[in-house]
XYZ file of C-alpha atoms in Angstrom:
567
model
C 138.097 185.896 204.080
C 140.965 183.389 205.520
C 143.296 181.476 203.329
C 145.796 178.972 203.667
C 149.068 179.438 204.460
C 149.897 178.087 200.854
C 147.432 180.311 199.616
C 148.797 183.559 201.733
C 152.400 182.195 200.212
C 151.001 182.221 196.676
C 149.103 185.847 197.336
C 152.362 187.110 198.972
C 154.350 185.879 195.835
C 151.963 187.823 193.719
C 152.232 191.088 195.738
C 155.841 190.997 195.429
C 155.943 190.723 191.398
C 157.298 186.958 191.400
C 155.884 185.360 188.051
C 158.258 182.539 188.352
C 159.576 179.995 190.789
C 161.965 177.076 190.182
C 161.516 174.369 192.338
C 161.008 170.730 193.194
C 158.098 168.486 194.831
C 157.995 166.454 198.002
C 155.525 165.599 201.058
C 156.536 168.476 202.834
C 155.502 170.521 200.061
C 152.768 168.881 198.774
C 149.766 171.326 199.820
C 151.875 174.085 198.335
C 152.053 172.061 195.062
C 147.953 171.302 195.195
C 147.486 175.244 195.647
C 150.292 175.631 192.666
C 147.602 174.878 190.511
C 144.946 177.123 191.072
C 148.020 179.994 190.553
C 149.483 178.649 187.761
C 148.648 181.078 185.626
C 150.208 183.593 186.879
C 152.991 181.846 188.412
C 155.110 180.038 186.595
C 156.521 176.889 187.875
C 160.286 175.767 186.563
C 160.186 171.843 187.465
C 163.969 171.139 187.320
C 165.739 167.673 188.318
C 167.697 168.388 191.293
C 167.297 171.211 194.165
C 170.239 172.253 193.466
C 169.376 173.167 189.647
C 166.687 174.882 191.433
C 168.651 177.738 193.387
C 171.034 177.676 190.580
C 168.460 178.840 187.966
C 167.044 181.269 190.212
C 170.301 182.101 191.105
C 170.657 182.841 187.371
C 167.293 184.620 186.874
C 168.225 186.943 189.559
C 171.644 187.754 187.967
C 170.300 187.993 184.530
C 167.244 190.175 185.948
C 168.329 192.044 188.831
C 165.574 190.603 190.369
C 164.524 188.502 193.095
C 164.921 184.773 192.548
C 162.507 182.934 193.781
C 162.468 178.737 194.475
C 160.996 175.960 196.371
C 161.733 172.877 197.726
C 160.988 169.926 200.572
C 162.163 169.117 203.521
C 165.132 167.530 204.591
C 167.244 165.653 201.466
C 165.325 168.435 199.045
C 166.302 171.463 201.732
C 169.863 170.081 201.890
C 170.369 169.331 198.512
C 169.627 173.439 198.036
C 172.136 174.038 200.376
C 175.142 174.504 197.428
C 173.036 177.079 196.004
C 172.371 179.025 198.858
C 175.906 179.041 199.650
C 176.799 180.147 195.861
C 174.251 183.027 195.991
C 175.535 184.458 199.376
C 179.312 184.453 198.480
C 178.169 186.240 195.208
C 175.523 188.603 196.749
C 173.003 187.351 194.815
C 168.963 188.565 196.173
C 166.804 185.001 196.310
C 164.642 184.079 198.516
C 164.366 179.980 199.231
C 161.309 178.403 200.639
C 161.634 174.772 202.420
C 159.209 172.541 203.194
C 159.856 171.406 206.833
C 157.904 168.586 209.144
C 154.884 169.653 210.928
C 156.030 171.698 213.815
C 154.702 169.235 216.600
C 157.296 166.888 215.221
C 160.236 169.236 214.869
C 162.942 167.903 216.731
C 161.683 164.573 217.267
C 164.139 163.229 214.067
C 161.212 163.014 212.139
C 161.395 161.157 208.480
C 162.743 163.786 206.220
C 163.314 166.168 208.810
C 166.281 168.446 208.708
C 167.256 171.432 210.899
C 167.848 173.527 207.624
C 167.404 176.852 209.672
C 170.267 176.025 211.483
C 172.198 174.485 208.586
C 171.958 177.772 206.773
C 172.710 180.265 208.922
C 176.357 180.687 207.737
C 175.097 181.099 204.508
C 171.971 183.179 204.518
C 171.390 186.852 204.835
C 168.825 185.512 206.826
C 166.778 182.770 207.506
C 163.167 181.885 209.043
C 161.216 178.993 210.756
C 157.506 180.017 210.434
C 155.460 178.813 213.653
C 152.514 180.455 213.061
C 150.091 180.912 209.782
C 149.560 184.699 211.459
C 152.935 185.795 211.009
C 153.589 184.140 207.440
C 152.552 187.333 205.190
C 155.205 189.406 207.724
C 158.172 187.413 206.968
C 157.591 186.995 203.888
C 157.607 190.823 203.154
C 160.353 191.018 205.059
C 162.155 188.697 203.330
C 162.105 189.888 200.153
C 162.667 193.637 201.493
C 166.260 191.655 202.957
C 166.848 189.956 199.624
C 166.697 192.973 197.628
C 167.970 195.871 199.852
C 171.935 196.585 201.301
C 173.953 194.116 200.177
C 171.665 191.185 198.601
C 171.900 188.073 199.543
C 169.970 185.106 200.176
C 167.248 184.609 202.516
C 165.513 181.547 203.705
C 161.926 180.527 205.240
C 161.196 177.425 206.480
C 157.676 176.184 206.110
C 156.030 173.626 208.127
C 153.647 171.525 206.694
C 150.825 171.997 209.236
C 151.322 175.834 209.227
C 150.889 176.006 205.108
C 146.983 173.617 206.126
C 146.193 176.430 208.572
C 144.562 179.805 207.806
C 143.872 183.613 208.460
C 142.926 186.271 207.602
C 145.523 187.606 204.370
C 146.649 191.205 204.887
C 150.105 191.892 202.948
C 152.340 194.279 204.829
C 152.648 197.815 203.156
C 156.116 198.587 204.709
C 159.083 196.586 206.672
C 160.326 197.811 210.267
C 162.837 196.290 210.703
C 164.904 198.170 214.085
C 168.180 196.304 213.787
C 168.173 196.755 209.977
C 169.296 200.030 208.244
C 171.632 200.021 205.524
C 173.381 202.748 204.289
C 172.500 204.360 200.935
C 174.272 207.754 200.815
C 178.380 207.570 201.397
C 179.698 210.708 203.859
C 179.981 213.894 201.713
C 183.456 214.432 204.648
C 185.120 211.265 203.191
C 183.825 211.597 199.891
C 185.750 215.041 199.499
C 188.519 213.072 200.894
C 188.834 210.919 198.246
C 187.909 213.095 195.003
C 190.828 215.283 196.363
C 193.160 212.481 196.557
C 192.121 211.297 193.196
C 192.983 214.754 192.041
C 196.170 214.709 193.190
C 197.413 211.055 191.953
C 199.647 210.401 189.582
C 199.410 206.944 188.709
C 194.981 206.443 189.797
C 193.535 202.996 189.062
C 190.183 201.396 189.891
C 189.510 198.163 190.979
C 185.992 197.891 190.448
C 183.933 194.591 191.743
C 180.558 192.798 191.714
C 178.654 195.690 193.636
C 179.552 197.540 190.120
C 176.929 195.776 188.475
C 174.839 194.948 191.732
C 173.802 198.682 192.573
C 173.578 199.304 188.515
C 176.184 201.842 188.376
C 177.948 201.042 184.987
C 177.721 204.212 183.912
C 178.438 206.723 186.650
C 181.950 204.120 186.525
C 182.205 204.723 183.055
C 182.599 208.661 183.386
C 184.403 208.749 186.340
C 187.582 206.564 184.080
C 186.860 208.443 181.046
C 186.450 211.977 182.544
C 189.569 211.844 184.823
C 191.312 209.451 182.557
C 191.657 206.609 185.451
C 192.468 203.237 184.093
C 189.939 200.713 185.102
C 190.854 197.008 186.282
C 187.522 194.378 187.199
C 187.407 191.037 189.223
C 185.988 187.978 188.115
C 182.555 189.226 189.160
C 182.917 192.622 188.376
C 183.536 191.693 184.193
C 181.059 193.797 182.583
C 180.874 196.440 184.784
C 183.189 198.295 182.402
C 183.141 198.269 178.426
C 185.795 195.581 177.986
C 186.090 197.530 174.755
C 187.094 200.800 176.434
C 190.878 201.898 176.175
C 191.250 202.346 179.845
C 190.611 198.822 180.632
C 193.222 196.491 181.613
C 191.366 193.281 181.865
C 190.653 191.066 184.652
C 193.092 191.229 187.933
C 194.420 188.699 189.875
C 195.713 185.279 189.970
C 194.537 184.398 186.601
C 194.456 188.338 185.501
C 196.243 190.074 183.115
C 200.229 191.616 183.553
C 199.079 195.046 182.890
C 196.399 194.797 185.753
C 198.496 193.011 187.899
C 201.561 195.757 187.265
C 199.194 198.516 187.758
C 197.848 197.715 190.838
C 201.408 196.669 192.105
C 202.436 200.198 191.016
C 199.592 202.799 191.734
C 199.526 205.453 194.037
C 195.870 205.226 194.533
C 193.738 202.993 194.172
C 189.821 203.196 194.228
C 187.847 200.079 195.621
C 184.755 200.633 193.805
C 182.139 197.397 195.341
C 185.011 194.839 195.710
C 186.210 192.672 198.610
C 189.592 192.091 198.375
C 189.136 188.428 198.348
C 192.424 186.050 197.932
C 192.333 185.551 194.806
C 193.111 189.178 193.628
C 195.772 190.504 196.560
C 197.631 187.193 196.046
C 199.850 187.816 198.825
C 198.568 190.522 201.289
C 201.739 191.919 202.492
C 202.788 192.708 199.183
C 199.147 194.155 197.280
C 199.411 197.266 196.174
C 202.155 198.235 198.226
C 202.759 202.046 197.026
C 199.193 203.614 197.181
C 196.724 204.667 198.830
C 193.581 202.961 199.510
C 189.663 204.331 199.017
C 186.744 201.646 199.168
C 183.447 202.338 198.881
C 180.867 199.339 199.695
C 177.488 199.251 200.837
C 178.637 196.697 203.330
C 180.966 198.498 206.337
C 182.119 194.458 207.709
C 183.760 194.226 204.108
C 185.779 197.443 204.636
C 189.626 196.944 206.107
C 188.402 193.164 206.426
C 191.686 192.265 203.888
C 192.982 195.001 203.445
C 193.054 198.407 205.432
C 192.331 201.163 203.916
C 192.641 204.966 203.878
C 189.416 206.372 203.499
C 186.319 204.111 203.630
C 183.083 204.901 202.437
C 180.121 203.094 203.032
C 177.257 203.176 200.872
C 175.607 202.340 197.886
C 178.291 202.203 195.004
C 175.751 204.324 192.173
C 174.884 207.212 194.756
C 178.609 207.565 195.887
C 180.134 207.827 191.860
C 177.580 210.115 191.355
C 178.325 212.344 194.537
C 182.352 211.921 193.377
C 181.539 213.378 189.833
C 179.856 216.433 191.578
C 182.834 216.705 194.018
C 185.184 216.845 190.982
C 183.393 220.188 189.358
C 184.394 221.720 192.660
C 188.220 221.297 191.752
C 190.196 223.055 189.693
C 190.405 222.618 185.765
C 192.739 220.195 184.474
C 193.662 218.355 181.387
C 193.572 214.848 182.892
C 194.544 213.308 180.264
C 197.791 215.260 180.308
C 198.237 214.760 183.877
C 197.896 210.567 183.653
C 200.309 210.474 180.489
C 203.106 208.690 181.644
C 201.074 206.702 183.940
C 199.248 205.674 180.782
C 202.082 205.232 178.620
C 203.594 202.652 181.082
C 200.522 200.746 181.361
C 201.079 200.510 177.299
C 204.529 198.988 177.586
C 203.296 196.161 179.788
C 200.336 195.108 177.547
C 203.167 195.368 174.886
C 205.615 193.106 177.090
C 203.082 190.474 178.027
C 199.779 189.945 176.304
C 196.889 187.325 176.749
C 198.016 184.796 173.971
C 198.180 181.153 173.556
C 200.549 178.651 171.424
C 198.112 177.186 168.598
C 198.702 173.803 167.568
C 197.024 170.685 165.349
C 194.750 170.072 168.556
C 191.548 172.492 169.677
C 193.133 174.904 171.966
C 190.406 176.498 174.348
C 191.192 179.810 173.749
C 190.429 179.434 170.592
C 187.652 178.506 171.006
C 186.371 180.938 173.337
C 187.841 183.609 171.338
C 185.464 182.063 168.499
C 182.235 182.058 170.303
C 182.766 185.881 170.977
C 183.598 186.678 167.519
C 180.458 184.988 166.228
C 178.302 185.255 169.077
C 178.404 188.985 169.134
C 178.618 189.469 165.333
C 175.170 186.945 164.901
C 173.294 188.535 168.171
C 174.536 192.075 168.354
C 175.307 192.563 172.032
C 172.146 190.563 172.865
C 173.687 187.242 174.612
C 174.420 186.438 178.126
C 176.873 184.000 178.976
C 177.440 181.609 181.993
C 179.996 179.745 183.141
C 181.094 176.510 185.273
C 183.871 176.828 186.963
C 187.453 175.855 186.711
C 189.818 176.669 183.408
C 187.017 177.076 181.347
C 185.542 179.741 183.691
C 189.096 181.341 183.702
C 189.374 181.236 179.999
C 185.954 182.808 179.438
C 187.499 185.326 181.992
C 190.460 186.162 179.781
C 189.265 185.783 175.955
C 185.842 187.030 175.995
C 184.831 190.630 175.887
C 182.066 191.916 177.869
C 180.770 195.032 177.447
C 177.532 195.225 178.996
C 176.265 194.643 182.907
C 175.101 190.938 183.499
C 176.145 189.715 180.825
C 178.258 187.366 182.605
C 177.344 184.813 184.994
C 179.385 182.878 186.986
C 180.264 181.402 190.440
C 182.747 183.635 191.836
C 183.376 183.232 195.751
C 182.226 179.610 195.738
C 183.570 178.608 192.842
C 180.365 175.998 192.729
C 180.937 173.123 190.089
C 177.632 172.217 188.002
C 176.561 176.209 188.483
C 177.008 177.705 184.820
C 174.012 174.933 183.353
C 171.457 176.007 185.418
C 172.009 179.289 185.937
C 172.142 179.932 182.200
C 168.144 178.273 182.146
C 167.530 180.381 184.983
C 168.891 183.456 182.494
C 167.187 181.717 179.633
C 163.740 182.016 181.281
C 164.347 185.610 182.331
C 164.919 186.203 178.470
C 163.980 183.894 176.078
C 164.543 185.893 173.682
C 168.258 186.404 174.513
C 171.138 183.849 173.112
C 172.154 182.319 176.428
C 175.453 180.454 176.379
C 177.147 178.107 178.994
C 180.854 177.955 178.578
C 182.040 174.737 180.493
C 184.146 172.089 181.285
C 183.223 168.013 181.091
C 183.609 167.672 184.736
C 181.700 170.236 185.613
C 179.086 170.355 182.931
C 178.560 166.645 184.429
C 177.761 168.138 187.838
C 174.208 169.407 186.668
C 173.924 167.576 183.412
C 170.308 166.353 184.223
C 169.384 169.637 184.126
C 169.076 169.044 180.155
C 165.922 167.358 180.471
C 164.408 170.488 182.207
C 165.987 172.948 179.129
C 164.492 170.126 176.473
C 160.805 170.409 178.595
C 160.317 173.918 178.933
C 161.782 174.573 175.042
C 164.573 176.678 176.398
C 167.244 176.918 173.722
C 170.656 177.349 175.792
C 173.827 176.487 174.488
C 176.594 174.558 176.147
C 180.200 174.618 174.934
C 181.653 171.957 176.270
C 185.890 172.585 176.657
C 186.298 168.592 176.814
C 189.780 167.763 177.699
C 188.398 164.331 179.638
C 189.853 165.608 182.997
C 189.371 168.238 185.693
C 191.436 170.790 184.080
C 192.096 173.681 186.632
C 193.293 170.780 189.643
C 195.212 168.989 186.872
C 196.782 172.281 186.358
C 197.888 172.591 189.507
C 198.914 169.398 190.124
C 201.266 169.369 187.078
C 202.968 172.575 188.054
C 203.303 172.112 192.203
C 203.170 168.165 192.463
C 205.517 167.393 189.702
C 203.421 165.987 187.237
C 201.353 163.687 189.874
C 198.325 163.687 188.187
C 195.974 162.046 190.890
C 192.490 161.387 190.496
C 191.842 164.295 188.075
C 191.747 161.861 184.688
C 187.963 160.750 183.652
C 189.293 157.134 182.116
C 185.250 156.613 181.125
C 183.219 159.623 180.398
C 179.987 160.497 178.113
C 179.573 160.438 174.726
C 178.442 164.168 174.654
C 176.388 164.161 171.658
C 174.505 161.069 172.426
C 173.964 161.949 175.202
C 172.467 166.013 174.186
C 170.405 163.526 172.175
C 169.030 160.944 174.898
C 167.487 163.900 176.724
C 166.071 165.404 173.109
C 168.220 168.167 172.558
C 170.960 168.446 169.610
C 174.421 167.482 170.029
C 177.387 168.486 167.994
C 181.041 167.626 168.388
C 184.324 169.584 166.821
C 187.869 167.466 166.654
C 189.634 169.326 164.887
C 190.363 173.562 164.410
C 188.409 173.977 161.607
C 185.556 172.650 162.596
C 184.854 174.662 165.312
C 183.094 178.037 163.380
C 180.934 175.706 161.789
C 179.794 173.791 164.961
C 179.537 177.169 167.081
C 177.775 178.260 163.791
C 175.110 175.526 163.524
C 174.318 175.538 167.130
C 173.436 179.229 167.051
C 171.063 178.904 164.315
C 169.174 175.948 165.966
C 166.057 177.367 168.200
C 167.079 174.088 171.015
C 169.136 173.254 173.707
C 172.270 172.531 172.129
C 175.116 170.749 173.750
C 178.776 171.074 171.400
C 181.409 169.188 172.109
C 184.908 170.355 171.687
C 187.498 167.801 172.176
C 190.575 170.666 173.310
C 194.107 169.763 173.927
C 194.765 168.303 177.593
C 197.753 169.955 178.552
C 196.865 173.345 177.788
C 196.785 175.444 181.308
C 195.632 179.091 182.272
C 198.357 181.828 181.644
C 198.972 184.568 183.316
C 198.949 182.364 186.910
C 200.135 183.601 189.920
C 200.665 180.611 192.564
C 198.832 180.926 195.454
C 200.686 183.032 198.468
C 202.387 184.897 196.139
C 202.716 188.489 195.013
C 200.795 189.802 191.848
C 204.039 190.731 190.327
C 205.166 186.853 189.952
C 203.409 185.749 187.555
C 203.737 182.629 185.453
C 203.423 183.610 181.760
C 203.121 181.544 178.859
């Protein structure tokens, strides 16, 4: 029996497990809306406000999940508009797959209304991307895009659907495998380089790990876990790698980095090895290059060989999947010889002691809100009311960094954030993308007024589909993070980073139906954080935090880990 090629998208969809899509309408799109309905249950559709609330949310789901994210959009201004999410997704590795609407293909090219070239537009930014020509190949690429989202190192992938190909028809038969020839990642690290490194490990004096993203991406949490705790190897994360390892655990330093700890940033300046475990050496942990890590020696292990010696070269690479290599290290270590490793990293240990003792996260309180505080206060309560059983998001700027620094993670994705993009407006809708993944989850976006403002329309879609997420709102009525830097390296010229008019928060949580609370004053932010946990809504509370206060540790940009700006 033929179907459509919105029906064959819908059937695909189904094969591959998707129950929900996030998405927007248009013309381009407006078969695949028609056959929406005879799907819809069981396919859920997300109807945000903006396409780029749509990739964020799936974005989110995917995060939250581990599993694909799925959305859809039109052509042209709606494929564009998607474009910020796409590019957020890729930096961070995240598996989605996008589908655009696109003119019919007889008019591709031809500057037709609402026509963009989003195939090309995205190619920088995709894993990869599609133009489907030809109802016949549709069920193909779709299978294979979904095999590329989820397989090696995830990432985004893109198909463009013309209108007149989603009228046409075939015969539906799903794919049972992918062949792809080019396309063959690699799962299993080699056992040559892996004895490498396990007897280099053996042999340090002063180990650390500098685990990443791909941590929580190839769901190897725990094989990290024992490797630190059985060898006694203190354990450092990035930005995206928070969660990876029990923030709780006495081996870990804390985030590295410009905005990480002075432990972190002293051990990695003074380690004699150091094991990459899925990281990328991206600028804002080496600081400057010449100077990272400058007394050890080097072991990465990535599933992706182009991020190997890309930064920083290394001394024994390993590619493969991050999970399957840990394990095949802890096997390689019951082939050494016994040791008390404990014993052996004591004074390595010991000095890492005297630097959390010489410079520890802290903050100057005062009779304003200082955002510490109040971060500090959401994790207190947050994990004492759910247990454990929250996920948080976050925009991006101070608040982001804060979140970074003062919360403690303990579990795998159970932060979400915009790490190599560092996209504005992403924490909102990600955290409704997490929200619908698991409603039953407290879901929490941490965030700043400027970028909270980004996405804010995405309220409406949280108040429509009953999804109670929270947004903190650190309101300082400016764009904190450039301010920042502005008042330490332009001498105080604060230009264009003040919001002279800005929303009445609460009013405005209420305009769109949800709740809105606001906290002046320190002692009213428990209660606040308090009420809005007990309330089964979107919530939006506003705390009105001290303007001046700025992100300590800090190492300027260009420089070396080691000179740091403390509070």
């Amino acid at each position: 029996m033929k179907k459509t090629g919105a029906e064959i998208l819908f059937e695909s969809l189904k094969l591959e497990g998707v129950d929900t899509i996030f998405g927007f309408p248009g013309g381009a799109v407006l078969s695949i809306y028609d056959t929406l309905l005879k799907y819809s249950e069981e396919i859920r559709h997300i109807l945000v406000r903006h396409e780029q609330g749509a990739v964020h949310a799936a974005d989110g789901y995917a995060r939250s999940s581990g599993k694909v994210g799925v959305c859809l959009v039109t052509s042209g201004p709606g494929a564009t508009n998607a474009v910020t999410g796409i590019a957020t997704a890729y930096m961070d590795s995240v598996p989605l797959v996008v589908f655009t609407g696109q003119v019919p293909t007889m008019l591709i090219g031809n500057d037709a209304f609402q026509e963009a070239d989003i195939v090309g537009i995205t190619r920088p930014c995709t894993k990869h991307n599609y133009l489907v020509k030809d109802v016949k190949d549709l069920a193909a690429i779709i299978k294979q895009a979904f095999h590329l989202a989820r397989t090696g190192r995830p990432g985004p992938i893109l198909v463009d659907l013309p209108k007149d190909v989603m009228a046409d028809s075939t015969e539906f038969a799903y794919p049972a495998k992918v062949k792809m020839r080019s396309y063959n990642p690699t799962y299993q690290g080699h056992p040559g380089q892996i004895r490498r490194a396990v007897k280099l490990i053996a042999q340090a004096q002063k180990p650390l790990i500098y685990a990443g993203g791909g941590v929580i991406l190839s769901n190897a949490s725990k094989e990290l876990a024992s490797l630190a705790q059985k060898f006694s190897i203190p354990v450092t994360t990035t930005l995206m790698g928070l969660g990876g390892f029990p923030g709780t655990n006495p081996l870990f330093l804390g985030m590295l980095g410009m905005h990480g700890t002075f432990q972190a940033n002293m051990a990695i300046t003074h380690c004699d090895v150091l094991i990459a475990v899925g990281a990328r050496f991206d600028d804002r942990v080496t600081g400057k290059v010449e100077t990272f890590s400058p007394r050890s020696q080097k072991i990465h292990i990535d599933i992706d060989p182009t991020s190997i010696s890309k930064n920083v070269l290394v001394d024994i690479p390993i590619v493969g999947d991050v999970k399957n290599v840990l394990k095949a290290m802890l096997k390689f270590f019951e082939e050494e010889p016994a040791q008390d490793w404990l014993q052996a990293r004591v004074d390595w240990l010991k000095q890492i002691e005297e630097w959390i003792k010489t410079s520890p996260l802290t903050y100057k309180s005062g009779p304003c809100i200082k955002p510490q505080f109040v971060v500090k206060k959401i994790n207190e309560i947050t994990q004492e009311i759910t247990g454990g059983n929250f996920i948080i998001t976050t925009e991006v700027g101070q608040n982001q960094m804060w979140t970074a620094q003062f919360f403690t993670f303990t579990q795998p994705r159970t932060l979400i954030t915009s790490g190599g993009l560092g996209t504005m407006g992403y924490g909102f809708p990600a955290a409704i993308g997490a929200q619908v993944a698991f409603p039953d989850k407290t879901i929490i976006d941490i965030a700043g007024d400027g970028s909270f403002q980004m996405n804010i329309q995405e309220l409406a879609t949280a108040v429509q589909y009953k999804l109670p997420v929270k947004v903190a709102v650190l309101n300082n009525h400016c764009l904190g993070m450039v301010r920042q830097w502005q008042q330490l390296f332009c001498a105080q010229r604060y230009s264009q980073t003040i919001f002279e008019v800005a929303p009445d928060f609460v009013k405005l949580a209420e305009a769109y139906g949800a709740v809105g609370l606001r906290a002046t004053k320190p002692e009213e932010v428990e209660p606040v954080i308090r009420e809005a946990l007990a309330i089964r809504q979107p919530v939006v509370m506003d705390f009105v935090v001290d303007r001046d206060e700025c992100v300590y540790p800090m190492v300027p940009a260009g420089a070396a880990l080691t000179e740091m700006l403390l509070v």
